[in-house]
PDB file of C-alpha atoms in Angstrom:
ATOM      1  CA  UNK C  22      26.073 -38.731  20.265  1.00 80.00           C
ATOM      2  CA  UNK C  23      27.147 -41.155  17.163  1.00 85.00           C
ATOM      3  CA  UNK C  24      26.887 -44.460  18.978  1.00 93.00           C
ATOM      4  CA  UNK C  25      26.020 -45.734  22.310  1.00 95.00           C
ATOM      5  CA  UNK C  26      27.856 -48.958  23.931  1.00 95.00           C
ATOM      6  CA  UNK C  27      26.060 -51.118  26.446  1.00 96.00           C
ATOM      7  CA  UNK C  28      26.297 -54.541  27.569  1.00 94.00           C
ATOM      8  CA  UNK C  29      24.087 -57.074  25.885  1.00 93.00           C
ATOM      9  CA  UNK C  30      22.681 -58.383  29.076  1.00 90.00           C
ATOM     10  CA  UNK C  31      23.458 -57.806  32.786  1.00 91.00           C
ATOM     11  CA  UNK C  32      24.379 -61.421  33.726  1.00 90.00           C
ATOM     12  CA  UNK C  33      24.275 -64.897  32.257  1.00 89.00           C
ATOM     13  CA  UNK C  34      22.236 -67.402  33.746  1.00 89.00           C
ATOM     14  CA  UNK C  35      22.336 -71.117  33.521  1.00 90.00           C
ATOM     15  CA  UNK C  36      19.674 -73.304  31.825  1.00 92.00           C
ATOM     16  CA  UNK C  37      18.616 -74.815  35.418  1.00 94.00           C
ATOM     17  CA  UNK C  38      18.016 -71.254  36.813  1.00 92.00           C
ATOM     18  CA  UNK C  39      15.381 -70.538  33.773  1.00 92.00           C
ATOM     19  CA  UNK C  40      13.723 -73.784  34.657  1.00 94.00           C
ATOM     20  CA  UNK C  41      13.128 -72.994  37.887  1.00 95.00           C
ATOM     21  CA  UNK C  42      12.195 -69.496  36.980  1.00 95.00           C
ATOM     22  CA  UNK C  43      11.270 -68.883  33.522  1.00 91.00           C
ATOM     23  CA  UNK C  44      10.165 -65.268  34.004  1.00 92.00           C
ATOM     24  CA  UNK C  45      13.119 -63.646  36.344  1.00 90.00           C
ATOM     25  CA  UNK C  46      15.997 -64.376  34.080  1.00 90.00           C
ATOM     26  CA  UNK C  47      14.402 -63.510  30.989  1.00 89.00           C
ATOM     27  CA  UNK C  48      13.151 -60.043  32.029  1.00 88.00           C
ATOM     28  CA  UNK C  49      16.720 -58.889  32.651  1.00 90.00           C
ATOM     29  CA  UNK C  50      17.576 -59.378  28.979  1.00 86.00           C
ATOM     30  CA  UNK C  51      16.387 -56.082  27.825  1.00 87.00           C
ATOM     31  CA  UNK C  52      17.637 -54.057  30.855  1.00 92.00           C
ATOM     32  CA  UNK C  53      19.781 -52.003  28.516  1.00 92.00           C
ATOM     33  CA  UNK C  54      18.148 -52.254  25.378  1.00 91.00           C
ATOM     34  CA  UNK C  55      14.379 -51.926  25.990  1.00 91.00           C
ATOM     35  CA  UNK C  56      14.024 -48.263  24.752  1.00 93.00           C
ATOM     36  CA  UNK C  57      15.347 -48.854  21.138  1.00 94.00           C
ATOM     37  CA  UNK C  58      12.198 -49.884  19.855  1.00 92.00           C
ATOM     38  CA  UNK C  59      10.328 -47.408  21.628  1.00 93.00           C
ATOM     39  CA  UNK C  60      12.627 -44.467  20.497  1.00 95.00           C
ATOM     40  CA  UNK C  61      12.725 -46.135  16.997  1.00 95.00           C
ATOM     41  CA  UNK C  62      16.493 -46.517  16.851  1.00 95.00           C
ATOM     42  CA  UNK C  63      19.019 -49.059  15.282  1.00 94.00           C
ATOM     43  CA  UNK C  64      20.938 -51.726  17.375  1.00 96.00           C
ATOM     44  CA  UNK C  65      23.147 -54.340  16.893  1.00 96.00           C
ATOM     45  CA  UNK C  66      24.607 -57.203  19.280  1.00 95.00           C
ATOM     46  CA  UNK C  67      27.895 -57.956  18.736  1.00 94.00           C
ATOM     47  CA  UNK C  68      29.981 -61.269  20.473  1.00 92.00           C
ATOM     48  CA  UNK C  69      32.588 -60.248  22.827  1.00 91.00           C
ATOM     49  CA  UNK C  70      35.371 -61.653  24.797  1.00 90.00           C
ATOM     50  CA  UNK C  71      34.417 -64.988  27.073  1.00 89.00           C
ATOM     51  CA  UNK C  72      34.309 -64.195  31.048  1.00 89.00           C
ATOM     52  CA  UNK C  73      36.872 -65.426  33.112  1.00 90.00           C
ATOM     53  CA  UNK C  74      34.356 -67.675  34.253  1.00 91.00           C
ATOM     54  CA  UNK C  75      33.846 -69.267  30.817  1.00 88.00           C
ATOM     55  CA  UNK C  76      30.313 -67.609  30.251  1.00 90.00           C
ATOM     56  CA  UNK C  77      29.932 -65.833  27.118  1.00 89.00           C
ATOM     57  CA  UNK C  78      29.770 -61.905  26.943  1.00 91.00           C
ATOM     58  CA  UNK C  79      29.013 -59.710  24.479  1.00 92.00           C
ATOM     59  CA  UNK C  80      28.303 -55.673  23.535  1.00 94.00           C
ATOM     60  CA  UNK C  81      25.187 -53.937  21.880  1.00 96.00           C
ATOM     61  CA  UNK C  82      25.767 -50.963  19.544  1.00 96.00           C
ATOM     62  CA  UNK C  83      23.026 -48.223  19.398  1.00 97.00           C
ATOM     63  CA  UNK C  84      22.458 -45.680  16.792  1.00 93.00           C
ATOM     64  CA  UNK C  85      19.589 -43.759  15.365  1.00 91.00           C
ATOM     65  CA  UNK C  86      17.568 -44.995  12.566  1.00 87.00           C
ATOM     66  CA  UNK C  87      18.770 -46.020   9.382  1.00 84.00           C
ATOM     67  CA  UNK C  88      22.109 -46.192  10.737  1.00 86.00           C
ATOM     68  CA  UNK C  89      22.559 -50.065   9.933  1.00 86.00           C
ATOM     69  CA  UNK C  90      25.501 -49.686   7.776  1.00 80.00           C
ATOM     70  CA  UNK C  91      27.482 -47.714  10.381  1.00 82.00           C
ATOM     71  CA  UNK C  92      26.491 -50.246  13.201  1.00 89.00           C
ATOM     72  CA  UNK C  93      27.737 -53.332  10.809  1.00 87.00           C
ATOM     73  CA  UNK C  94      30.915 -51.837  10.092  1.00 81.00           C
ATOM     74  CA  UNK C  95      31.714 -50.985  13.730  1.00 87.00           C
ATOM     75  CA  UNK C  96      30.226 -54.403  14.799  1.00 90.00           C
ATOM     76  CA  UNK C  97      32.482 -56.335  12.474  1.00 86.00           C
ATOM     77  CA  UNK C  98      35.593 -54.537  13.739  1.00 84.00           C
ATOM     78  CA  UNK C  99      34.591 -55.352  17.096  1.00 89.00           C
ATOM     79  CA  UNK C 100      33.986 -59.077  16.295  1.00 90.00           C
ATOM     80  CA  UNK C 101      37.313 -59.513  14.675  1.00 86.00           C
ATOM     81  CA  UNK C 102      38.869 -57.784  17.733  1.00 85.00           C
ATOM     82  CA  UNK C 103      37.548 -59.871  20.176  1.00 86.00           C
ATOM     83  CA  UNK C 104      39.046 -63.197  19.130  1.00 85.00           C
ATOM     84  CA  UNK C 105      35.963 -65.214  19.146  1.00 87.00           C
ATOM     85  CA  UNK C 106      35.113 -67.576  16.278  1.00 85.00           C
ATOM     86  CA  UNK C 107      31.555 -66.957  14.279  1.00 84.00           C
ATOM     87  CA  UNK C 108      28.572 -68.499  15.958  1.00 81.00           C
ATOM     88  CA  UNK C 109      29.639 -72.110  17.750  1.00 78.00           C
ATOM     89  CA  UNK C 110      32.359 -72.682  15.102  1.00 80.00           C
ATOM     90  CA  UNK C 111      36.370 -71.756  15.518  1.00 79.00           C
ATOM     91  CA  UNK C 112      35.909 -69.927  12.244  1.00 82.00           C
ATOM     92  CA  UNK C 113      37.335 -66.121  12.762  1.00 81.00           C
ATOM     93  CA  UNK C 114      35.671 -63.039  11.175  1.00 78.00           C
ATOM     94  CA  UNK C 115      38.289 -61.057   8.859  1.00 74.00           C
ATOM     95  CA  UNK C 116      39.056 -58.063  10.090  1.00 67.00           C
ATOM     96  CA  UNK C 117      37.578 -55.671   7.552  1.00 62.00           C
ATOM     97  CA  UNK C 118      39.231 -52.599   6.141  1.00 58.00           C
ATOM     98  CA  UNK C 119      38.918 -49.191   8.169  1.00 56.00           C
ATOM     99  CA  UNK C 120      35.835 -47.211   7.367  1.00 55.00           C
ATOM    100  CA  UNK C 121      35.566 -43.627   6.789  1.00 55.00           C
ATOM    101  CA  UNK C 122      32.259 -42.324   8.329  1.00 67.00           C
ATOM    102  CA  UNK C 123      30.276 -40.170   6.010  1.00 76.00           C
ATOM    103  CA  UNK C 124      29.717 -36.481   6.974  1.00 85.00           C
ATOM    104  CA  UNK C 125      25.930 -35.875   8.088  1.00 82.00           C
ATOM    105  CA  UNK C 126      23.685 -34.057   5.530  1.00 85.00           C
ATOM    106  CA  UNK C 127      24.642 -30.351   5.254  1.00 89.00           C
ATOM    107  CA  UNK C 128      28.319 -31.123   6.233  1.00 92.00           C
ATOM    108  CA  UNK C 129      31.615 -30.961   4.422  1.00 95.00           C
ATOM    109  CA  UNK C 130      34.345 -33.464   4.480  1.00 95.00           C
ATOM    110  CA  UNK C 131      37.937 -32.117   5.235  1.00 96.00           C
ATOM    111  CA  UNK C 132      41.100 -34.392   5.121  1.00 96.00           C
ATOM    112  CA  UNK C 133      43.850 -32.886   7.306  1.00 97.00           C
ATOM    113  CA  UNK C 134      47.528 -34.075   7.443  1.00 95.00           C
ATOM    114  CA  UNK C 135      49.223 -31.693   9.869  1.00 93.00           C
ATOM    115  CA  UNK C 136      48.818 -29.488  12.688  1.00 90.00           C
ATOM    116  CA  UNK C 137      45.102 -29.638  12.527  1.00 94.00           C
ATOM    117  CA  UNK C 138      45.290 -33.620  13.426  1.00 94.00           C
ATOM    118  CA  UNK C 139      43.464 -34.159  16.856  1.00 92.00           C
ATOM    119  CA  UNK C 140      45.477 -33.409  19.542  1.00 89.00           C
ATOM    120  CA  UNK C 141      47.940 -31.550  17.550  1.00 90.00           C
ATOM    121  CA  UNK C 142      48.464 -27.307  18.025  1.00 87.00           C
ATOM    122  CA  UNK C 143      45.910 -26.111  15.558  1.00 90.00           C
ATOM    123  CA  UNK C 144      43.555 -28.798  16.102  1.00 92.00           C
ATOM    124  CA  UNK C 145      41.239 -26.116  17.914  1.00 92.00           C
ATOM    125  CA  UNK C 146      40.843 -24.045  14.914  1.00 93.00           C
ATOM    126  CA  UNK C 147      38.675 -27.005  13.581  1.00 94.00           C
ATOM    127  CA  UNK C 148      36.743 -27.648  16.972  1.00 92.00           C
ATOM    128  CA  UNK C 149      35.836 -23.914  17.090  1.00 92.00           C
ATOM    129  CA  UNK C 150      34.170 -23.637  13.645  1.00 93.00           C
ATOM    130  CA  UNK C 151      31.966 -27.020  14.596  1.00 92.00           C
ATOM    131  CA  UNK C 152      34.389 -29.621  13.376  1.00 92.00           C
ATOM    132  CA  UNK C 153      33.309 -33.058  13.746  1.00 90.00           C
ATOM    133  CA  UNK C 154      36.144 -36.007  13.992  1.00 91.00           C
ATOM    134  CA  UNK C 155      35.085 -38.886  11.560  1.00 90.00           C
ATOM    135  CA  UNK C 156      38.029 -41.099  11.194  1.00 88.00           C
ATOM    136  CA  UNK C 157      41.669 -41.635  11.092  1.00 90.00           C
ATOM    137  CA  UNK C 158      42.753 -42.705   7.691  1.00 92.00           C
ATOM    138  CA  UNK C 159      45.179 -42.913   5.043  1.00 95.00           C
ATOM    139  CA  UNK C 160      45.526 -41.446   1.661  1.00 96.00           C
ATOM    140  CA  UNK C 161      45.734 -43.842  -1.257  1.00 95.00           C
ATOM    141  CA  UNK C 162      49.422 -44.690  -2.222  1.00 95.00           C
ATOM    142  CA  UNK C 163      49.751 -41.835  -4.726  1.00 95.00           C
ATOM    143  CA  UNK C 164      51.024 -39.076  -2.204  1.00 97.00           C
ATOM    144  CA  UNK C 165      54.421 -37.516  -0.961  1.00 97.00           C
ATOM    145  CA  UNK C 166      54.942 -35.758   2.141  1.00 97.00           C
ATOM    146  CA  UNK C 167      57.084 -32.659   2.574  1.00 97.00           C
ATOM    147  CA  UNK C 168      58.109 -30.576   5.524  1.00 94.00           C
ATOM    148  CA  UNK C 169      57.934 -27.036   3.948  1.00 93.00           C
ATOM    149  CA  UNK C 170      60.629 -24.509   4.423  1.00 90.00           C
ATOM    150  CA  UNK C 171      60.192 -21.506   7.001  1.00 81.00           C
ATOM    151  CA  UNK C 172      58.445 -21.135  10.234  1.00 72.00           C
ATOM    152  CA  UNK C 173      57.971 -21.538  13.097  1.00 74.00           C
ATOM    153  CA  UNK C 174      55.394 -23.507  12.762  1.00 75.00           C
ATOM    154  CA  UNK C 175      56.750 -26.255  10.712  1.00 82.00           C
ATOM    155  CA  UNK C 176      54.155 -27.372   8.048  1.00 88.00           C
ATOM    156  CA  UNK C 177      53.541 -30.087   5.892  1.00 94.00           C
ATOM    157  CA  UNK C 178      52.898 -30.002   2.348  1.00 95.00           C
ATOM    158  CA  UNK C 179      51.282 -32.879   0.504  1.00 97.00           C
ATOM    159  CA  UNK C 180      51.426 -33.184  -3.414  1.00 96.00           C
ATOM    160  CA  UNK C 181      50.074 -35.996  -5.691  1.00 96.00           C
ATOM    161  CA  UNK C 182      52.458 -38.121  -7.868  1.00 95.00           C
ATOM    162  CA  UNK C 183      52.408 -40.448 -10.561  1.00 93.00           C
ATOM    163  CA  UNK C 184      51.057 -44.202  -9.961  1.00 86.00           C
ATOM    164  CA  UNK C 185      53.880 -45.973  -8.205  1.00 86.00           C
ATOM    165  CA  UNK C 186      55.764 -43.073  -7.126  1.00 92.00           C
ATOM    166  CA  UNK C 187      54.096 -42.226  -4.143  1.00 95.00           C
ATOM    167  CA  UNK C 188      52.960 -43.636  -0.288  1.00 96.00           C
ATOM    168  CA  UNK C 189      50.010 -43.791   1.633  1.00 96.00           C
ATOM    169  CA  UNK C 190      50.006 -40.815   4.265  1.00 97.00           C
ATOM    170  CA  UNK C 191      48.063 -40.711   7.608  1.00 96.00           C
ATOM    171  CA  UNK C 192      45.515 -38.191   7.599  1.00 96.00           C
ATOM    172  CA  UNK C 193      42.251 -37.542   9.299  1.00 95.00           C
ATOM    173  CA  UNK C 194      39.064 -36.747   7.971  1.00 94.00           C
ATOM    174  CA  UNK C 195      36.736 -34.151   9.689  1.00 95.00           C
ATOM    175  CA  UNK C 196      33.190 -32.918   9.126  1.00 94.00           C
ATOM    176  CA  UNK C 197      32.663 -28.968   8.972  1.00 95.00           C
ATOM    177  CA  UNK C 198      29.415 -27.053   8.684  1.00 94.00           C
ATOM    178  CA  UNK C 199      29.270 -25.065   5.264  1.00 95.00           C
ATOM    179  CA  UNK C 200      29.966 -22.026   6.790  1.00 95.00           C
ATOM    180  CA  UNK C 201      32.789 -23.504   9.054  1.00 94.00           C
ATOM    181  CA  UNK C 202      34.268 -24.708   6.095  1.00 95.00           C
ATOM    182  CA  UNK C 203      34.535 -21.455   4.189  1.00 95.00           C
ATOM    183  CA  UNK C 204      35.923 -19.338   7.050  1.00 94.00           C
ATOM    184  CA  UNK C 205      38.475 -22.190   7.214  1.00 94.00           C
ATOM    185  CA  UNK C 206      39.474 -22.282   3.712  1.00 94.00           C
ATOM    186  CA  UNK C 207      39.553 -18.320   3.558  1.00 94.00           C
ATOM    187  CA  UNK C 208      42.105 -18.517   5.977  1.00 92.00           C
ATOM    188  CA  UNK C 209      44.376 -20.883   4.535  1.00 92.00           C
ATOM    189  CA  UNK C 210      48.076 -19.576   3.595  1.00 88.00           C
ATOM    190  CA  UNK C 211      49.863 -20.066   0.288  1.00 88.00           C
ATOM    191  CA  UNK C 212      51.728 -22.208  -0.633  1.00 91.00           C
ATOM    192  CA  UNK C 213      48.819 -24.591   0.877  1.00 93.00           C
ATOM    193  CA  UNK C 214      45.168 -24.840  -0.460  1.00 93.00           C
ATOM    194  CA  UNK C 215      42.022 -27.219  -0.700  1.00 95.00           C
ATOM    195  CA  UNK C 216      41.878 -29.678  -3.324  1.00 96.00           C
ATOM    196  CA  UNK C 217      40.597 -33.465  -3.787  1.00 96.00           C
ATOM    197  CA  UNK C 218      42.493 -36.088  -1.800  1.00 96.00           C
ATOM    198  CA  UNK C 219      41.787 -39.634  -2.679  1.00 95.00           C
ATOM    199  CA  UNK C 220      41.538 -42.219   0.335  1.00 93.00           C
ATOM    200  CA  UNK C 221      42.632 -45.534   0.845  1.00 90.00           C
ATOM    201  CA  UNK C 222      39.092 -46.937   0.786  1.00 85.00           C
ATOM    202  CA  UNK C 223      38.615 -45.481  -2.599  1.00 87.00           C
ATOM    203  CA  UNK C 224      36.642 -42.489  -1.674  1.00 88.00           C
ATOM    204  CA  UNK C 225      37.290 -38.957  -1.743  1.00 92.00           C
ATOM    205  CA  UNK C 226      37.190 -35.632  -0.030  1.00 94.00           C
ATOM    206  CA  UNK C 227      38.521 -32.295  -0.056  1.00 95.00           C
ATOM    207  CA  UNK C 228      41.561 -31.641   1.918  1.00 96.00           C
ATOM    208  CA  UNK C 229      45.211 -29.475   2.265  1.00 94.00           C
ATOM    209  CA  UNK C 230      47.483 -29.957  -0.917  1.00 95.00           C
ATOM    210  CA  UNK C 231      50.394 -27.961  -1.442  1.00 95.00           C
ATOM    211  CA  UNK C 232      51.419 -26.095  -4.554  1.00 94.00           C
ATOM    212  CA  UNK C 233      54.427 -27.115  -6.523  1.00 91.00           C
ATOM    213  CA  UNK C 234      56.201 -23.638  -6.089  1.00 89.00           C
ATOM    214  CA  UNK C 235      55.866 -24.446  -2.194  1.00 89.00           C
ATOM    215  CA  UNK C 236      58.306 -27.420  -2.359  1.00 91.00           C
ATOM    216  CA  UNK C 237      61.124 -25.207  -3.022  1.00 92.00           C
ATOM    217  CA  UNK C 238      63.531 -25.987  -0.067  1.00 92.00           C
ATOM    218  CA  UNK C 239      61.449 -28.667   1.273  1.00 94.00           C
ATOM    219  CA  UNK C 240      62.163 -31.744   2.873  1.00 94.00           C
ATOM    220  CA  UNK C 241      60.582 -35.021   1.293  1.00 96.00           C
ATOM    221  CA  UNK C 242      59.593 -37.017   4.628  1.00 96.00           C
ATOM    222  CA  UNK C 243      57.451 -39.467   2.965  1.00 96.00           C
ATOM    223  CA  UNK C 244      59.278 -42.203   4.572  1.00 96.00           C
ATOM    224  CA  UNK C 245      57.794 -41.164   8.031  1.00 96.00           C
ATOM    225  CA  UNK C 246      54.283 -42.388   6.722  1.00 96.00           C
ATOM    226  CA  UNK C 247      52.571 -39.101   8.346  1.00 96.00           C
ATOM    227  CA  UNK C 248      53.359 -35.909  10.028  1.00 96.00           C
ATOM    228  CA  UNK C 249      52.863 -37.222  13.331  1.00 94.00           C
ATOM    229  CA  UNK C 250      55.606 -39.570  13.329  1.00 94.00           C
ATOM    230  CA  UNK C 251      57.990 -37.027  11.540  1.00 94.00           C
ATOM    231  CA  UNK C 252      57.433 -34.470  14.563  1.00 92.00           C
ATOM    232  CA  UNK C 253      57.883 -37.273  16.969  1.00 91.00           C
ATOM    233  CA  UNK C 254      61.183 -37.925  15.414  1.00 93.00           C
ATOM    234  CA  UNK C 255      62.336 -34.226  15.997  1.00 88.00           C
ATOM    235  CA  UNK C 256      61.791 -34.697  19.963  1.00 79.00           C
ATOM    236  CA  UNK C 257      64.963 -34.801  21.843  1.00 75.00           C
TER     237      UNK C 257
END
């Protein structure tokens, strides 16, 4: 489990209820979070949408120790999506850019563009070798996407181009154990290979790239922005 999501408290209480019974309502506050300190975990309470009765509500994110950055990133997006202000003000929090989670120590990040995307035909190949989904993202706007000749199955090819001549291509980042990464790379057929892919957030990871020779007879499908959209366009 990367992150556990729980309600911040079981139910709201009015001030009058707390004045009448100072201990009872307050003892409920730790129902879902008392174990956090005891197990040396990290937690972050995030404002949520108001309930239908006008009371506030919220969520608490819980993760392993030293995962403050992860929770802060997720919490910022949840806060923005809830549509509530900062504190008691009407100021809305800005929506942060998508964050790419980092692989755990000992794992290798892999960027995929085609049939290895989650839910697609070859995704099980990643799962069988211990692959772990990290994030859906895009490349920097410096790539072109092609439908390669041949098949079935149909295969995409991605190449990096000069600045100003490319687009951002939809991708997923997966984390693989070193032995799984090695087996996976060894089985990749030409004209595909593994190179360094630059992502929208400025980071870089190893990922699928195509050899220029493989573009002979290929069709430029960059306008679709990603392989999923292109495949969907082929459906009758």
